[in-house]
Coordinates of C-alpha atoms and ligand atoms in Angstrom, one line a residue:
M195 CA -23.1 -10.4 4.8
N196 CA -20.0 -12.1 6.7
N197 CA -19.2 -8.9 9.1
K198 CA -16.6 -10.4 11.3
P199 CA -13.7 -8.0 10.7
I200 CA -11.5 -8.9 8.3
P201 CA -7.7 -9.4 9.8
V202 CA -4.8 -7.2 7.8
I203 CA -0.8 -7.2 8.1
L204 CA 0.1 -4.0 6.6
D205 CA 3.4 -4.3 5.1
G206 CA 5.0 -1.2 3.1
D207 CA 7.3 1.6 2.7
P208 CA 5.7 4.4 4.6
G209 CA 5.8 6.7 3.0
H210 CA 2.9 9.5 2.6
D211 CA 0.1 7.5 0.7
D212 CA 0.9 4.5 2.2
A213 CA 0.7 6.6 6.0
I214 CA -2.7 7.7 4.6
G215 CA -3.9 3.7 3.7
W216 CA -2.6 3.1 7.2
V217 CA -4.6 5.5 8.5
I218 CA -8.1 4.4 7.0
A219 CA -7.0 1.2 8.2
G220 CA -6.7 2.1 11.4
A221 CA -10.3 3.8 11.8
C222 CA -12.2 1.0 9.5
D223 CA -13.6 -1.5 11.9
R224 CA -14.0 -3.9 9.3
L225 CA -10.0 -4.1 9.3
K226 CA -8.5 -5.6 12.3
V227 CA -5.0 -4.4 12.0
L228 CA -2.3 -7.4 13.5
G229 CA 0.6 -6.0 12.6
C230 CA 2.8 -3.9 10.3
T231 CA 6.2 -4.4 8.7
A232 CA 8.0 -1.6 6.6
V233 CA 10.2 -2.3 3.6
N234 CA 12.9 -0.8 1.7
G235 CA 11.0 1.4 -1.2
N236 CA 10.2 4.9 -1.4
C237 CA 13.1 5.6 1.7
S238 CA 15.8 3.2 3.2
V239 CA 13.9 0.6 5.5
N240 CA 15.5 2.3 8.3
K241 CA 13.8 5.2 7.7
A242 CA 10.7 3.3 6.7
A243 CA 10.5 1.8 10.2
Y244 CA 10.7 4.7 11.9
N245 CA 7.5 6.1 9.9
A246 CA 5.7 3.3 10.3
Q247 CA 6.0 3.4 14.5
R248 CA 5.3 7.4 13.7
V249 CA 2.0 6.7 11.9
C250 CA 1.2 3.8 14.2
A251 CA 1.2 6.6 17.6
L252 CA -0.5 9.3 15.2
I253 CA -3.4 6.9 14.8
N254 CA -2.7 5.3 18.7
L255 CA -2.0 1.8 16.6
D256 CA -0.8 -0.4 19.2
V257 CA 0.1 -3.7 17.5
P258 CA 3.8 -5.1 16.8
I259 CA 6.2 -3.3 14.4
A260 CA 8.7 -4.4 12.2
K261 CA 11.7 -3.5 10.1
G262 CA 12.2 -5.9 6.6
Q263 CA 14.1 -5.9 3.7
R264 CA 16.9 -3.6 3.5
K265 CA 17.3 -4.4 -0.5
P266 CA 15.5 -5.8 -3.3
L267 CA 16.1 -9.8 -3.8
F268 CA 18.3 -10.0 -6.3
I269 CA 19.1 -6.5 -7.0
E270 CA 20.3 -3.2 -5.4
P271 CA 17.9 -0.4 -4.8
I272 CA 16.4 2.1 -6.4
K273 CA 16.6 5.2 -4.7
A274 CA 14.0 7.4 -5.1
P275 CA 14.2 11.5 -5.3
S276 CA 13.4 13.2 -2.1
N277 CA 10.6 15.3 -3.9
I278 CA 8.6 13.3 -3.9
H279 CA 8.2 11.8 -0.3
G280 CA 11.1 14.0 1.4
E281 CA 14.5 13.2 2.8
S282 CA 12.5 11.4 6.1
G283 CA 10.0 9.8 3.7
L284 CA 7.3 11.1 5.2
D285 CA 8.0 15.1 5.2
G286 CA 5.7 17.3 6.0
P287 CA 3.8 17.9 9.7
V288 CA 5.7 17.0 12.1
L289 CA 4.9 13.5 13.7
P290 CA 4.2 12.0 17.6
E291 CA 7.2 10.0 18.3
P292 CA 7.0 6.4 18.3
K293 CA 5.0 4.9 20.7
R294 CA 6.1 1.1 20.8
E295 CA 9.6 -0.5 20.1
L296 CA 10.6 -2.5 16.8
E297 CA 10.1 -6.5 17.3
E298 CA 13.4 -7.9 17.3
E299 CA 12.2 -10.2 14.8
T300 CA 12.5 -8.9 11.0
A301 CA 9.1 -8.1 8.7
V302 CA 9.5 -11.6 7.7
E303 CA 9.4 -13.7 10.9
L304 CA 6.6 -11.2 12.6
M305 CA 4.2 -12.1 9.4
A306 CA 4.9 -15.9 10.1
R307 CA 4.5 -15.6 13.8
L308 CA 1.2 -13.5 12.7
L309 CA -0.2 -16.0 10.3
N310 CA 0.7 -19.2 12.4
E311 CA -1.0 -17.5 15.5
S312 CA -4.0 -16.3 13.8
D313 CA -7.3 -18.4 13.9
E314 CA -8.5 -17.6 10.5
K315 CA -6.3 -16.8 7.3
V316 CA -5.0 -13.1 7.2
T317 CA -4.9 -10.4 4.1
I318 CA -1.3 -9.5 3.7
V319 CA -1.6 -5.7 1.9
A320 CA 1.3 -4.3 0.5
T321 CA 1.9 -1.0 -0.8
G322 CA 5.5 -0.8 -1.0
P323 CA 7.7 -3.3 -3.3
L324 CA 7.1 -7.1 -2.9
T325 CA 10.2 -7.6 -0.9
N326 CA 9.1 -9.0 2.1
V327 CA 6.0 -10.9 0.9
A328 CA 8.3 -12.8 -1.4
A329 CA 10.9 -13.4 1.6
L330 CA 7.8 -14.4 3.6
L331 CA 6.9 -16.9 0.9
I332 CA 10.0 -18.3 0.2
T333 CA 11.1 -19.0 3.4
H334 CA 7.8 -19.7 5.3
P335 CA 5.6 -21.6 2.5
E336 CA 4.2 -23.4 5.3
V337 CA 2.3 -19.9 6.2
K338 CA 0.4 -19.9 2.7
D339 CA -2.2 -21.2 4.1
K340 CA -3.0 -19.3 6.0
I341 CA -3.0 -16.5 3.8
E342 CA -6.6 -15.6 2.3
Q343 CA -5.4 -13.1 -0.2
I344 CA -2.4 -10.4 -1.1
S345 CA -3.4 -6.9 -1.9
I346 CA -1.1 -5.0 -4.0
M347 CA -0.1 -1.5 -4.9
G348 CA 1.9 -1.6 -7.5
G349 CA 2.2 -1.9 -11.2
G350 CA -0.1 -0.9 -14.1
I351 CA -1.6 -2.9 -16.9
L352 CA -1.3 0.2 -19.6
Y353 CA 1.9 1.7 -18.1
G354 CA 4.2 3.2 -15.6
N355 CA 5.5 5.2 -14.0
W356 CA 8.8 4.8 -13.7
T357 CA 9.8 4.4 -16.7
P358 CA 7.3 4.0 -19.7
A359 CA 6.5 -0.1 -19.1
A360 CA 6.9 0.4 -15.4
E361 CA 5.7 1.3 -12.0
F362 CA 7.6 2.0 -9.2
N363 CA 6.9 -0.7 -6.6
I364 CA 7.5 -3.8 -8.8
L365 CA 10.3 -1.5 -10.5
V366 CA 12.4 -1.6 -7.4
D367 CA 11.8 -5.6 -7.1
P368 CA 10.7 -7.3 -9.8
D369 CA 11.8 -10.6 -9.2
A370 CA 9.6 -10.2 -5.8
A371 CA 6.5 -9.4 -7.9
D372 CA 6.9 -12.1 -9.9
I373 CA 7.3 -14.8 -7.0
V374 CA 3.8 -13.0 -5.8
F375 CA 2.1 -12.9 -8.6
K376 CA 2.9 -16.7 -9.7
S377 CA 2.4 -17.9 -5.7
G378 CA -1.2 -19.2 -6.8
L379 CA -2.3 -16.6 -4.0
P380 CA -5.3 -15.1 -4.5
I381 CA -4.3 -10.5 -5.3
Y382 CA -5.3 -7.8 -5.5
M383 CA -3.5 -5.4 -7.8
A384 CA -4.4 -1.7 -7.9
G385 CA -2.1 -0.6 -10.3
L386 CA -1.7 2.6 -11.7
D387 CA -4.8 2.3 -13.6
V388 CA -7.2 3.1 -10.8
T389 CA -4.7 5.0 -8.7
E390 CA -4.2 7.8 -11.1
K391 CA -7.2 7.8 -10.9
A392 CA -8.2 8.0 -7.0
L393 CA -6.7 11.9 -7.0
V394 CA -7.3 14.4 -4.0
L395 CA -8.0 17.2 -5.5
P396 CA -7.0 20.7 -3.7
E397 CA -11.2 21.0 -2.8
D398 CA -11.0 17.5 -1.6
V399 CA -8.1 18.6 0.9
E400 CA -10.5 21.5 2.6
L401 CA -12.6 19.1 3.6
I402 CA -10.4 16.9 4.8
R403 CA -8.5 20.0 6.7
S404 CA -12.4 20.8 7.9
I405 CA -13.0 17.6 9.8
G406 CA -10.4 19.3 12.0
N407 CA -9.1 16.5 14.3
P408 CA -5.8 15.6 15.0
V409 CA -5.2 12.6 12.4
S410 CA -7.1 14.8 9.7
D411 CA -5.2 18.1 10.6
I412 CA -2.0 15.6 9.8
V413 CA -3.6 13.9 6.5
S414 CA -4.3 17.6 5.3
E415 CA -0.9 18.6 5.2
W416 CA 0.6 15.0 4.5
L417 CA -1.4 15.6 1.0
E418 CA -0.2 19.2 0.9
F419 CA 3.3 17.6 0.8
F420 CA 2.7 14.7 -2.0
Y421 CA 0.6 17.4 -4.2
I422 CA 3.9 19.9 -4.7
F423 CA 5.6 17.2 -6.0
H424 CA 2.4 16.0 -8.5
K425 CA 1.7 19.0 -9.5
S426 CA 4.7 20.2 -11.0
I427 CA 4.7 17.2 -13.1
G428 CA 1.3 18.2 -13.8
Y429 CA -1.6 16.4 -11.8
E430 CA -4.3 18.2 -10.7
G431 CA -4.9 16.5 -7.7
A432 CA -2.8 14.4 -4.7
P433 CA -2.7 10.3 -6.8
L434 CA -4.0 8.3 -3.4
H435 CA -2.0 5.0 -5.1
D436 CA -1.6 2.6 -1.8
P437 CA -5.0 3.6 0.0
C438 CA -6.5 1.9 -2.8
A439 CA -5.1 -1.1 -1.4
I440 CA -6.8 -1.2 1.4
M441 CA -10.2 0.8 0.2
V442 CA -10.9 -2.2 -2.3
L443 CA -11.0 -5.1 0.9
I444 CA -13.9 -2.8 2.7
H445 CA -15.5 -1.1 -0.3
P446 CA -15.1 -3.4 -3.4
E447 CA -18.1 -1.8 -5.2
I448 CA -16.6 1.5 -5.8
F449 CA -13.9 -0.6 -8.2
D450 CA -14.3 -1.8 -11.9
I451 CA -12.1 -4.8 -11.4
R452 CA -11.3 -7.3 -13.3
D453 CA -9.5 -10.6 -13.5
Y454 CA -6.6 -10.7 -16.0
Y455 CA -3.9 -13.0 -15.7
V456 CA -0.9 -10.8 -15.0
E457 CA 3.1 -11.6 -15.5
V458 CA 5.8 -9.7 -14.4
E459 CA 8.6 -8.9 -17.0
T460 CA 12.3 -9.7 -14.3
S461 CA 14.2 -8.4 -16.9
G462 CA 14.4 -6.7 -20.2
E463 CA 15.6 -3.4 -21.9
Y464 CA 12.5 -1.0 -22.2
T465 CA 9.9 -3.3 -20.1
K466 CA 11.6 -4.5 -17.1
G467 CA 8.9 -4.5 -13.9
C468 CA 6.1 -3.8 -16.2
T469 CA 2.6 -5.8 -15.2
V470 CA 1.9 -7.7 -18.2
A471 CA -1.8 -7.9 -18.3
D472 CA -3.5 -10.8 -20.6
V473 CA -6.4 -8.1 -21.3
Y474 CA -7.9 -11.0 -24.3
N475 CA -7.5 -13.4 -22.7
V476 CA -5.0 -14.7 -25.8
T477 CA -3.3 -17.2 -23.8
G478 CA -5.9 -19.1 -22.1
K479 CA -4.7 -18.7 -18.4
K480 CA -6.6 -18.7 -15.8
S481 CA -6.5 -15.3 -14.3
N482 CA -4.1 -14.5 -10.8
A483 CA -5.3 -11.1 -10.0
K484 CA -8.0 -9.0 -9.6
C485 CA -7.2 -5.6 -11.5
L486 CA -8.7 -2.9 -10.1
M487 CA -9.2 0.1 -13.4
G488 CA -11.2 2.4 -12.5
V489 CA -13.0 3.9 -9.1
D490 CA -15.6 6.2 -8.0
R491 CA -13.7 8.8 -7.2
K492 CA -16.3 10.8 -5.3
K493 CA -17.4 8.3 -2.9
F494 CA -13.7 7.4 -2.4
I495 CA -13.1 10.6 -1.1
E496 CA -16.4 10.4 1.6
L497 CA -15.1 7.7 2.2
M498 CA -11.9 8.3 3.2
A499 CA -12.8 11.7 4.9
D500 CA -15.8 9.2 7.5
Y501 CA -12.9 7.3 8.0
I502 CA -10.6 10.3 8.9
R503 CA -14.2 11.7 11.0
N504 CA -13.7 8.8 13.1
Y505 CA -10.7 9.8 14.8
S506 CA -12.5 12.6 16.6
E507 CA -13.7 10.1 18.8
V508 CA -9.9 9.3 20.1
K509 CA -9.2 11.0 23.3
Ligands
BDR1464 C1 3.7 4.0 -5.3 O1 5.3 4.5 -5.3 C2 5.2 5.1 -3.9 O2 6.4 6.2 -3.5 C3 3.9 5.0 -3.1 O3 4.3 4.8 -2.0 C4 3.5 3.9 -4.1 O4 3.5 3.2 -3.1 C5 3.1 4.3 -6.5 O5 4.2 4.2 -7.5
CA1465 CA1 4.1 2.9 -1.2

């Protein structure tokens, strides 16, 4: 087994679940985070970038951070209601102020530079709308060869959470998602099919809290905040959407992963933003995505807790 750390760029719109994914990534020595980029999504890109800086400060992740696309490629942004992630995009506990300034480069320029500078191929983990990633592929086609894979939180084979057919990240920028799914690059798709099974129940929150380090204190409060909205719509716990896109890179064995050919509906009265998967391979097309369809939930929680425990050693 190759134990070399996997170089990753974290692109997202933190966001409680993005932030918890970054906490896991920052604690895992099997991953080497090269940089973080923010995109418009749960909140404005300005708020997402500031949240990215604060999350990096919390976990002592000293990597370049850049602000990305202010709006989707061709359409206007959707404003997510503030009861999910709060006004700041990451409401709840008080977070440390940024330790590192934003880069002057845009997210796309930073991604391109990090890819060019890397000796190895790099994995992009995208946990917000795919605007930055698509803009990178359009404007810097030369870096495509340096991308190992794109691990996405987005979509859902069987249903949506923003419309009956579409999940939020894909619905915000379906054109960007379409470009990414058609890119020919290897894709992991952590859609709602799996992420809604990665539930953190109230007793799991207590487990995290009992770890008793500064990061576990914050994560347990994030989980509580994130659960308030989900509880109000009938969930038994907080769905850890975005951490699935990180966890699959280091623990693929805990997921049920299926190869499907997936296309993104970019228009359509009822289906805009839908990720349409050819589950029975009726088209005969070669799969373009490894789709996560299930997870060993208990194992997922145990692993998350183990990674958060690593922060007990951080001074
Ligand atoms: C996605 O939307 C956001 O609210 C979450 O951070 C996640 O990336 C789930 O639909
Ligand atoms: Ca997100």
